[in-house]
Amino acid sequence: MNPEELNVAMVNALASNGELTDEAWRAALLAVPRHLFVPAVAWAAPDDAPGYLIDRASNPDAWLKAAYADHAIITQFDDGATEISKGPGRYTSSLSAPGVVLDFLELLGADTNDRVLEIGTGPGWTAGLLTHRIGEGCVTSVEIDEEVFSTAVGNLREAGHRPHLVRGDGGRGWVRGAPYDRVHVTCGVFEVPYEWVRQTRCGGVIVLPWMPRYEPGYQLRLSVGPHGTASGNFTGYAGYMLLRSQRAAPPPFFEADFRSRSTEIDPVTVFRAGYGADVAIAGMLPDIAASVDRENGFQVWLWAGDSKAYVSGLEVWQAGSRNLWDEVERAFSQWTEWQRPELGRFGMRVTPSGQYVWLDSPDNPVTLPESMR
């Protein structure tokens, strides 16, 4: 197989499905071949099929074909504790799917000579694309993992690009290079670090995957204002690995007296209502985490602080100081009272004191009325 032909085919497919609209990004994709950033042994992760091992030595054609497929390539399991060849573990570093990468890069709106801070270098492909697009010396990319960082250095050197690479905690940004015109975040966060806002020029843009504790995750484009705040709309779905310092805690397991009842609202109705309902509930109940099993009878687990809930069918069991499923039902009812607004009407505002989700305007925070608490 010819990598150049595969690269052209990938680029043409991205253009055909509407994910690639900017000719400058087309040029970058063709100039920074994706296969240069795929390890010799990696784990292909299609969205619609089981993952599988790719090995350049044993099957070079399958390895190269996967390198140019529109799906993620997992490059690390369990922070490096599990070898890729041993089979799947927890995904902790990856080469994101080309379509997802383009969604965020086009949302970023970076132009020639903009100063860009990237959070999460990973294998280095997006840092290479940014460097080609906006110029050498304009990109700073921060990676926390020592092994991943070293690999990215080698990958980018082979590809002929030299962004400024920093090994450190991306949640702190990189103040030495500030201020930035754009901040490109390649890992999910449920709390937007204020340092990213502080280190961005007034009028600058931050794009990131917002991954609330309640499911799922969303593309967010923030514009930084003149008074140290940032605000912007959610623009679509996004599912990313979390920033290491914000990885979700596992659900609590403790002995407790469970209170049981029948649900007032079918959980299927709640969790299939769409992204508008999901982001509204996440905004009203930011501390509630959720896990949903849609394959085995639709089961739901919720947890926050000392409380947890389990929903199966039309029955719910709750324990702790709060009735978490009751709160979700009330938040869902509030969303329906707002006439079921879609995702695009919601946004987020980030300030020095915190963040909140809003509906239609930053002056209209999403909250659960006292009468429904």
CSV table of N, CA and C in Angstrom, one decimal, residues 214-279:
chain,number,residue,atom,x,y,z
A,214,TYR,N,-21.7,13.8,34.7
A,214,TYR,CA,-22.9,13.3,34.1
A,214,TYR,C,-22.6,13.2,32.6
A,215,GLU,N,-23.1,12.2,32.0
A,215,GLU,CA,-22.7,11.9,30.6
A,215,GLU,C,-23.3,12.9,29.6
A,216,PRO,N,-22.9,12.9,28.3
A,216,PRO,CA,-21.6,12.4,27.8
A,216,PRO,C,-20.5,13.4,27.8
A,217,GLY,N,-20.1,14.0,26.6
A,217,GLY,CA,-19.1,15.0,26.5
A,217,GLY,C,-19.4,15.9,25.3
A,218,TYR,N,-18.9,17.1,25.3
A,218,TYR,CA,-19.3,18.1,24.3
A,218,TYR,C,-18.1,18.9,23.8
A,219,GLN,N,-18.1,19.3,22.5
A,219,GLN,CA,-17.2,20.3,22.0
A,219,GLN,C,-17.6,21.7,22.6
A,220,LEU,N,-16.6,22.4,23.0
A,220,LEU,CA,-16.9,23.8,23.6
A,220,LEU,C,-15.9,24.8,23.0
A,221,ARG,N,-16.4,25.9,22.5
A,221,ARG,CA,-15.5,26.9,22.0
A,221,ARG,C,-15.7,28.2,22.8
A,222,LEU,N,-14.7,28.6,23.6
A,222,LEU,CA,-14.8,29.7,24.5
A,222,LEU,C,-14.0,30.9,23.8
A,223,SER,N,-14.6,32.1,24.0
A,223,SER,CA,-13.9,33.3,23.6
A,223,SER,C,-13.6,34.1,24.9
A,224,VAL,N,-12.4,34.6,25.0
A,224,VAL,CA,-11.9,35.2,26.2
A,224,VAL,C,-12.3,36.7,26.1
A,225,GLY,N,-12.9,37.2,27.1
A,225,GLY,CA,-13.4,38.6,27.1
A,225,GLY,C,-12.4,39.5,27.8
A,226,PRO,N,-12.8,40.8,27.9
A,226,PRO,CA,-11.8,41.8,28.4
A,226,PRO,C,-11.7,41.8,30.0
A,227,HIS,N,-12.5,41.1,30.7
A,227,HIS,CA,-12.5,41.2,32.1
A,227,HIS,C,-12.1,39.9,32.8
A,228,GLY,N,-11.3,39.1,32.1
A,228,GLY,CA,-10.8,37.8,32.7
A,228,GLY,C,-11.8,36.7,32.7
A,229,THR,N,-12.8,36.7,31.8
A,229,THR,CA,-13.7,35.6,31.8
A,229,THR,C,-13.7,35.1,30.3
A,230,ALA,N,-14.3,33.9,30.2
A,230,ALA,CA,-14.5,33.3,28.8
A,230,ALA,C,-15.8,32.7,28.7
A,231,SER,N,-16.4,32.8,27.6
A,231,SER,CA,-17.8,32.2,27.4
A,231,SER,C,-17.9,31.8,25.9
A,232,GLY,N,-18.8,30.7,25.7
A,232,GLY,CA,-19.0,30.3,24.4
A,232,GLY,C,-20.0,29.1,24.4
A,233,ASN,N,-20.4,28.7,23.2
A,233,ASN,CA,-21.5,27.7,23.0
A,233,ASN,C,-20.9,26.3,22.9
A,234,PHE,N,-21.7,25.3,23.2
A,234,PHE,CA,-21.4,23.9,22.9
A,234,PHE,C,-21.7,23.7,21.4
A,235,THR,N,-20.9,23.0,20.7
A,235,THR,CA,-21.1,22.9,19.3
A,235,THR,C,-21.3,21.5,18.8
A,236,GLY,N,-21.2,20.5,19.7
A,236,GLY,CA,-21.4,19.1,19.2
A,236,GLY,C,-20.9,18.1,20.3
A,237,TYR,N,-20.9,16.9,19.9
A,237,TYR,CA,-20.5,15.8,20.8
A,237,TYR,C,-19.0,15.6,20.8
A,238,ALA,N,-18.4,15.2,21.9
A,238,ALA,CA,-17.0,14.9,22.0
A,238,ALA,C,-16.8,13.9,23.1
A,239,GLY,N,-16.0,12.9,22.8
A,239,GLY,CA,-15.6,11.9,23.9
A,239,GLY,C,-14.1,11.8,23.9
A,240,TYR,N,-13.5,12.2,25.0
A,240,TYR,CA,-12.0,12.2,25.1
A,240,TYR,C,-11.6,11.6,26.5
A,241,MET,N,-10.4,11.2,26.5
A,241,MET,CA,-9.7,10.8,27.8
A,241,MET,C,-9.6,12.1,28.7
A,242,LEU,N,-9.8,11.9,29.9
A,242,LEU,CA,-9.7,13.1,30.8
A,242,LEU,C,-8.3,13.5,31.1
A,243,LEU,N,-8.1,14.8,31.3
A,243,LEU,CA,-6.9,15.3,31.9
A,243,LEU,C,-6.6,14.5,33.2
A,244,ARG,N,-5.3,14.1,33.3
A,244,ARG,CA,-5.0,13.2,34.4
A,244,ARG,C,-5.4,13.7,35.8
A,245,SER,N,-5.3,15.0,36.0
A,245,SER,CA,-5.6,15.5,37.4
A,245,SER,C,-7.2,15.5,37.6
A,246,GLN,N,-7.9,15.3,36.5
A,246,GLN,CA,-9.4,15.3,36.6
A,246,GLN,C,-10.1,14.0,36.3
A,247,ARG,N,-9.3,12.9,36.4
A,247,ARG,CA,-9.9,11.6,36.1
A,247,ARG,C,-11.0,11.3,37.2
A,248,ALA,N,-12.1,10.8,36.7
A,248,ALA,CA,-13.2,10.6,37.6
A,248,ALA,C,-12.9,9.5,38.7
A,249,ALA,N,-13.4,9.8,39.9
A,249,ALA,CA,-13.3,8.8,40.9
A,249,ALA,C,-14.3,7.7,40.7
A,250,PRO,N,-14.0,6.5,41.1
A,250,PRO,CA,-14.9,5.4,40.9
A,250,PRO,C,-16.1,5.6,41.7
A,251,PRO,N,-17.2,4.9,41.4
A,251,PRO,CA,-18.4,5.0,42.2
A,251,PRO,C,-18.2,4.5,43.6
A,252,PRO,N,-18.8,5.0,44.7
A,252,PRO,CA,-18.6,4.6,46.0
A,252,PRO,C,-19.2,3.2,46.3
A,253,PHE,N,-18.6,2.4,47.0
A,253,PHE,CA,-19.1,1.1,47.4
A,253,PHE,C,-19.1,1.1,48.9
A,254,PHE,N,-20.3,1.1,49.5
A,254,PHE,CA,-20.4,1.1,50.9
A,254,PHE,C,-21.7,0.5,51.3
A,255,GLU,N,-21.7,-0.1,52.5
A,255,GLU,CA,-23.0,-0.7,53.1
A,255,GLU,C,-23.9,0.5,53.5
A,256,ALA,N,-25.2,0.4,53.1
A,256,ALA,CA,-26.1,1.4,53.4
A,256,ALA,C,-27.5,0.9,53.4
A,257,ASP,N,-28.4,1.6,54.0
A,257,ASP,CA,-29.8,1.3,53.9
A,257,ASP,C,-30.4,1.9,52.7
A,258,PHE,N,-30.7,1.1,51.7
A,258,PHE,CA,-31.3,1.7,50.4
A,258,PHE,C,-32.8,1.9,50.5
A,259,ARG,N,-33.2,3.1,50.0
A,259,ARG,CA,-34.6,3.4,49.9
A,259,ARG,C,-35.0,3.1,48.5
A,260,SER,N,-36.1,2.4,48.3
A,260,SER,CA,-36.5,2.0,47.0
A,260,SER,C,-37.9,2.5,46.7
A,261,ARG,N,-38.1,2.7,45.4
A,261,ARG,CA,-39.4,3.2,44.9
A,261,ARG,C,-39.5,3.0,43.4
A,262,SER,N,-40.6,3.2,42.8
A,262,SER,CA,-40.8,3.2,41.4
A,262,SER,C,-40.4,4.5,40.8
A,263,THR,N,-39.8,4.5,39.7
A,263,THR,CA,-39.4,5.8,39.1
A,263,THR,C,-40.6,6.6,38.6
A,264,GLU,N,-40.6,7.9,38.7
A,264,GLU,CA,-41.7,8.7,38.1
A,264,GLU,C,-41.5,8.9,36.6
A,265,ILE,N,-40.2,8.9,36.2
A,265,ILE,CA,-39.9,9.0,34.7
A,265,ILE,C,-39.0,7.8,34.3
A,266,ASP,N,-39.4,7.2,33.2
A,266,ASP,CA,-38.6,6.0,32.7
A,266,ASP,C,-37.2,6.5,32.5
A,267,PRO,N,-36.2,5.8,33.0
A,267,PRO,CA,-34.8,6.3,32.7
A,267,PRO,C,-34.4,6.3,31.3
A,268,VAL,N,-35.1,5.4,30.5
A,268,VAL,CA,-34.8,5.4,29.0
A,268,VAL,C,-35.2,6.7,28.4
A,269,THR,N,-36.3,7.3,28.9
A,269,THR,CA,-36.8,8.6,28.5
A,269,THR,C,-35.8,9.7,28.8
A,270,VAL,N,-35.2,9.6,30.0
A,270,VAL,CA,-34.2,10.6,30.4
A,270,VAL,C,-32.9,10.5,29.5
A,271,PHE,N,-32.4,9.3,29.4
A,271,PHE,CA,-31.1,9.2,28.8
A,271,PHE,C,-31.1,9.1,27.3
A,272,ARG,N,-32.3,9.1,26.7
A,272,ARG,CA,-32.4,9.1,25.2
A,272,ARG,C,-33.1,10.4,24.7
A,273,ALA,N,-33.2,11.4,25.6
A,273,ALA,CA,-33.8,12.6,25.2
A,273,ALA,C,-32.9,13.5,24.3
A,274,GLY,N,-31.6,13.2,24.4
A,274,GLY,CA,-30.6,14.0,23.5
A,274,GLY,C,-29.7,14.8,24.3
A,275,TYR,N,-28.7,15.4,23.5
A,275,TYR,CA,-27.7,16.2,24.2
A,275,TYR,C,-28.2,17.4,24.9
A,276,GLY,N,-29.3,18.0,24.4
A,276,GLY,CA,-29.8,19.1,25.1
A,276,GLY,C,-30.2,18.8,26.6
A,277,ALA,N,-30.9,17.7,26.7
A,277,ALA,CA,-31.3,17.2,28.1
A,277,ALA,C,-30.1,16.9,28.9
A,278,ASP,N,-29.1,16.2,28.3
A,278,ASP,CA,-27.9,15.8,29.0
A,278,ASP,C,-27.1,17.0,29.6
A,279,VAL,N,-26.9,18.0,28.7
A,279,VAL,CA,-26.1,19.1,29.2
A,279,VAL,C,-26.9,20.0,30.2
